[in-house]
């Protein structure tokens, strides 16, 4: 998006930088570009609208936003300094991935590390088995822990296709601090476009595509479903499966650590009332 907007603004601005709205809308991304008047020194700004469907960017006329800004107003962050998503580690590839989501899903993904950190603080001191403890240690790293023994995280970009055991765990669910929900079978594969795909084959089904966010995390975007439901892919126009609102669009984060892929999710569809302490981890072994 930044590249398209900067190209569209090139005739109007010299040395332009972009401040991208990390939320935008379901169909359009928005950015404010600032630079110098061509051949001059005066600061000018333009607003860019990016059509997510066509990949086309359009800009308005040059504005004197810098001069109109009241004294003491905070200068907008440059794209490289964007601090909202993932502690500022969200460059163009990350912005492009987030732009594919609905507003609510985008906010949920950006807020997931904070949700995890809040729940981990409440779970401190809870006794768990070894596998659960390992998953919690990875969760702490996703939430931003800088502990010396925090597990190293790598975005699961390059994978070897495999069918393997996968374990689903819930944390902060009602009065249960940690719960192993079940062990299932999952596949990890590479799609034709090079993206990683993951499918949960047993129990309540799940099909996900992984899109890189940064060197540590990928976005998971896809759908949950029952075996007899035809809906299989993330759909902005139909977020819930017909006849059963407990299944539908799902988003989250993925990382790789210790030879395992860990998929993090937030609130479960159909959970009423919404529980802002709940998160899940689906851990795929042998990856």
Coordinates of C-alpha atoms in Angstrom, one line a residue:
X1 CA 0.0 0.0 0.0
X2 CA 2.7 2.5 0.9
X3 CA 4.5 1.9 -2.4
X4 CA 1.4 2.5 -4.4
X5 CA 0.5 5.6 -2.5
X6 CA 4.0 7.1 -2.8
X7 CA 4.0 6.4 -6.5
X8 CA 0.6 8.1 -7.0
X9 CA 1.8 11.1 -5.0
X10 CA 5.2 11.5 -6.8
X11 CA 4.0 14.3 -9.2
X12 CA 2.8 16.3 -6.2
X13 CA 5.5 15.7 -3.6
X14 CA 9.2 15.4 -3.4
X15 CA 10.8 13.2 -0.7
X16 CA 7.4 12.0 0.5
X17 CA 6.8 9.8 3.5
X18 CA 3.6 7.9 4.3
X19 CA 1.7 7.6 7.5
X20 CA -0.6 4.6 7.0
X21 CA -3.9 4.1 9.0
X22 CA -3.4 0.6 10.3
X23 CA -7.2 0.0 10.4
X24 CA -8.7 1.6 7.2
X25 CA -12.0 0.0 6.2
X26 CA -13.1 -3.3 4.7
X27 CA -12.5 -2.0 1.2
X28 CA -10.1 0.9 1.4
X29 CA -6.7 1.6 3.0
X30 CA -6.0 5.2 4.0
X31 CA -2.7 7.1 4.3
X32 CA -1.5 10.7 4.7
X33 CA 1.6 11.5 2.7
X34 CA 3.9 14.5 3.5
X35 CA 6.7 15.9 1.5
X36 CA 8.1 19.0 -0.2
X37 CA 6.5 21.1 -2.9
X38 CA 8.2 20.0 -6.2
X39 CA 11.2 22.3 -6.8
X40 CA 10.6 24.1 -3.5
X41 CA 10.9 23.9 0.3
X42 CA 7.3 24.3 1.5
X43 CA 5.8 21.3 3.2
X44 CA 2.7 19.8 1.6
X45 CA 0.5 16.8 2.3
X46 CA -1.9 14.6 0.3
X47 CA -4.5 12.0 1.3
X48 CA -4.3 8.6 -0.4
X49 CA -7.1 6.1 -0.8
X50 CA -6.0 2.6 -1.7
X51 CA -8.6 0.2 -3.2
X52 CA -7.8 -3.2 -1.7
X53 CA -9.6 -5.1 -4.5
X54 CA -7.8 -3.5 -7.4
X55 CA -4.6 -2.5 -5.8
X56 CA -5.0 1.0 -7.2
X57 CA -4.1 4.1 -5.2
X58 CA -5.5 7.6 -5.7
X59 CA -4.5 10.9 -4.1
X60 CA -6.2 14.2 -3.6
X61 CA -4.8 17.7 -4.1
X62 CA -1.9 19.1 -2.1
X63 CA -2.9 20.4 1.3
X64 CA -1.1 22.7 3.8
X65 CA -1.7 20.4 6.8
X66 CA 1.6 21.3 8.4
X67 CA 0.7 25.0 8.4
X68 CA -2.8 24.4 9.6
X69 CA -1.8 22.2 12.5
X70 CA -2.3 24.1 15.8
X71 CA 0.8 25.0 17.9
X72 CA 1.8 22.1 20.1
X73 CA 0.0 19.5 18.1
X74 CA 1.7 16.1 17.8
X75 CA 3.4 15.4 14.5
X76 CA 2.1 12.2 12.9
X77 CA 4.4 9.2 12.9
X78 CA 6.2 8.2 9.8
X79 CA 5.4 4.7 8.4
X80 CA 8.6 3.3 9.8
X81 CA 7.7 4.6 13.3
X82 CA 4.2 3.2 13.3
X83 CA 3.8 2.0 16.9
X84 CA 0.3 0.6 17.1
X85 CA 0.7 -2.9 15.5
X86 CA 3.2 -5.2 17.2
X87 CA 5.3 -2.6 18.9
X88 CA 6.1 -0.9 15.6
X89 CA 7.3 -4.0 13.8
X90 CA 4.8 -3.7 11.0
X91 CA 6.2 -2.6 7.7
X92 CA 4.6 -2.7 4.3
X93 CA 4.2 -6.5 4.1
X94 CA 2.5 -6.4 7.5
X95 CA 0.2 -3.6 6.5
X96 CA -0.8 -5.5 3.3
X97 CA -1.7 -8.6 5.4
X98 CA -3.8 -6.6 7.9
X99 CA -5.6 -4.8 5.1
X100 CA -7.3 -8.0 4.0
X101 CA -9.2 -8.2 7.3
X102 CA -12.5 -6.7 8.5
X103 CA -12.1 -3.8 11.0
X104 CA -13.1 -5.9 13.9
X105 CA -10.7 -8.8 13.0
X106 CA -7.9 -6.4 12.4
X107 CA -8.3 -4.8 15.8
X108 CA -8.5 -8.2 17.4
X109 CA -5.3 -9.4 15.8
X110 CA -3.4 -6.2 16.8
X111 CA -4.8 -6.5 20.3
X112 CA -4.0 -10.2 20.7
X113 CA -0.5 -9.8 22.3
X114 CA -2.0 -7.5 24.9
X115 CA -4.8 -9.9 25.6
X116 CA -2.2 -12.7 26.0
X117 CA -0.1 -10.6 28.4
X118 CA -3.1 -9.7 30.5
X119 CA -4.1 -13.4 30.9
X120 CA -0.6 -14.6 31.5
X121 CA -0.3 -12.1 34.4
X122 CA -3.4 -13.6 36.0
X123 CA -2.1 -17.2 35.4
X124 CA 1.2 -16.6 37.1
X125 CA 2.1 -19.4 39.5
X126 CA -0.4 -21.8 37.9
X127 CA 0.9 -25.4 37.9
X128 CA 0.8 -27.1 34.4
X129 CA 2.2 -30.0 32.5
X130 CA 5.4 -29.7 30.5
X131 CA 3.7 -29.2 27.1
X132 CA 1.4 -26.5 28.5
X133 CA 4.3 -24.7 30.2
X134 CA 6.2 -24.7 26.9
X135 CA 3.2 -23.2 25.1
X136 CA 2.9 -20.6 27.8
X137 CA 6.6 -19.7 27.5
X138 CA 6.0 -19.1 23.7
X139 CA 2.9 -17.1 24.5
X140 CA 5.0 -14.8 26.8
X141 CA 7.4 -14.2 23.9
X142 CA 4.5 -13.3 21.6
X143 CA 3.2 -10.9 24.3
X144 CA 6.5 -9.1 24.3
X145 CA 8.4 -10.7 27.1
X146 CA 12.1 -9.7 27.2
X147 CA 13.1 -12.3 29.7
X148 CA 16.6 -13.7 29.1
X149 CA 15.2 -17.3 28.8
X150 CA 12.3 -16.3 26.5
X151 CA 12.0 -18.7 23.5
X152 CA 13.2 -17.4 20.2
X153 CA 10.4 -16.9 17.7
X154 CA 10.5 -17.2 13.9
X155 CA 7.6 -16.5 11.5
X156 CA 6.6 -19.9 9.9
X157 CA 7.3 -18.9 6.3
X158 CA 9.4 -21.8 4.9
X159 CA 7.8 -25.2 5.9
X160 CA 8.1 -28.8 5.0
X161 CA 4.7 -30.3 4.1
X162 CA 3.6 -32.7 6.9
X163 CA 0.7 -34.3 8.6
X164 CA 1.3 -34.2 12.4
X165 CA -0.2 -34.3 15.8
X166 CA -1.6 -31.0 17.0
X167 CA -2.8 -30.1 20.5
X168 CA -5.4 -27.5 21.4
X169 CA -5.2 -25.6 24.7
X170 CA -7.4 -22.9 26.2
X171 CA -6.3 -20.3 28.7
X172 CA -8.3 -18.0 30.9
X173 CA -11.6 -19.7 29.9
X174 CA -14.2 -19.0 32.6
X175 CA -12.8 -20.3 35.9
X176 CA -10.3 -22.7 34.2
X177 CA -6.8 -21.2 34.1
X178 CA -5.4 -23.7 31.6
X179 CA -7.1 -26.6 29.8
X180 CA -5.9 -29.1 27.2
X181 CA -9.0 -29.4 25.0
X182 CA -7.8 -32.3 22.9
X183 CA -5.2 -33.8 20.6
X184 CA -5.9 -33.9 16.8
X185 CA -4.3 -34.2 13.4
X186 CA -3.3 -31.2 11.4
X187 CA -1.6 -30.7 8.0
X188 CA 1.0 -28.1 7.1
X189 CA 1.4 -27.3 3.4
X190 CA 2.6 -24.7 0.9
X191 CA -0.1 -23.2 -1.4
X192 CA 0.5 -22.4 -5.0
X193 CA 1.2 -18.7 -4.2
X194 CA 3.9 -19.7 -1.7
X195 CA 1.9 -19.0 1.4
X196 CA 1.7 -21.6 4.2
X197 CA -1.6 -23.3 4.8
X198 CA -2.7 -25.3 7.9
X199 CA -5.7 -27.5 8.3
X200 CA -7.1 -29.2 11.4
X201 CA -8.5 -32.5 10.1
X202 CA -10.2 -33.9 13.2
X203 CA -12.8 -32.6 15.6
X204 CA -14.1 -29.1 14.8
X205 CA -12.3 -28.3 11.6
X206 CA -10.1 -25.3 10.8
X207 CA -8.5 -24.1 7.6
X208 CA -5.9 -21.3 7.7
X209 CA -3.6 -19.3 5.5
X210 CA -0.5 -17.7 7.0
X211 CA 0.6 -14.3 5.8
X212 CA 3.9 -12.9 7.1
X213 CA 3.8 -9.9 9.4
X214 CA 7.4 -9.6 10.5
X215 CA 10.4 -11.9 11.2
X216 CA 8.7 -13.3 14.3
X217 CA 5.0 -13.5 13.5
X218 CA 2.6 -14.4 10.8
X219 CA -1.1 -13.6 10.5
X220 CA -3.5 -16.5 10.4
X221 CA -6.6 -15.9 8.4
X222 CA -9.2 -18.5 7.5
X223 CA -12.3 -20.3 8.8
X224 CA -13.6 -22.8 11.3
X225 CA -16.3 -25.2 10.2
X226 CA -17.9 -28.6 10.7
X227 CA -17.2 -31.4 8.3
X228 CA -20.7 -31.0 6.6
X229 CA -20.5 -27.2 6.2
X230 CA -19.5 -25.9 2.8
X231 CA -17.8 -22.7 4.0
X232 CA -14.0 -23.1 4.0
X233 CA -12.4 -19.6 3.4
X234 CA -12.3 -16.2 5.1
X235 CA -15.2 -14.2 3.7
X236 CA -15.7 -10.5 4.4
X237 CA -19.3 -10.6 3.2
X238 CA -20.3 -13.7 5.1
X239 CA -18.3 -13.9 8.4
X240 CA -20.5 -16.6 10.0
X241 CA -21.4 -20.0 8.6
X242 CA -25.0 -20.5 7.6
X243 CA -27.1 -22.1 10.3
X244 CA -24.4 -22.1 13.0
X245 CA -22.9 -18.9 14.2
X246 CA -20.3 -20.7 16.3
X247 CA -18.2 -21.2 13.2
X248 CA -16.9 -18.8 10.6
X249 CA -14.1 -16.4 10.0
X250 CA -11.1 -16.8 12.3
X251 CA -7.9 -14.8 12.6
X252 CA -4.9 -14.9 14.9
X253 CA -1.1 -15.1 15.0
X254 CA 1.4 -17.8 14.3
X255 CA 5.0 -18.4 15.2
X256 CA 7.5 -21.2 15.2
X257 CA 9.6 -22.1 18.2
X258 CA 11.4 -25.3 19.3
X259 CA 10.4 -27.3 16.2
X260 CA 6.7 -26.5 16.6
X261 CA 4.3 -24.1 15.0
X262 CA 2.0 -22.4 17.5
X263 CA -1.3 -20.8 16.4
X264 CA -2.8 -18.1 18.7
X265 CA -6.4 -17.2 18.7
X266 CA -8.6 -14.8 20.7
X267 CA -12.3 -15.0 21.5
X268 CA -14.2 -18.1 20.3
X269 CA -17.2 -17.5 17.9
X270 CA -20.4 -17.8 19.8
X271 CA -18.9 -17.1 23.2
X272 CA -21.4 -15.1 25.2
X273 CA -20.7 -12.9 26.9
X274 CA -17.4 -12.1 25.3
X275 CA -14.4 -13.0 27.5
X276 CA -11.4 -10.7 27.1
X277 CA -9.2 -13.0 29.1
X278 CA -9.5 -16.0 26.8
X279 CA -7.0 -17.1 24.3
X280 CA -6.1 -20.4 22.6
X281 CA -3.0 -22.1 21.3
X282 CA -3.0 -24.9 18.7
X283 CA 0.5 -26.4 18.8
X284 CA 1.6 -28.5 15.8
X285 CA 4.5 -30.9 16.5
X286 CA 7.3 -32.0 14.2
X287 CA 7.4 -28.9 12.1

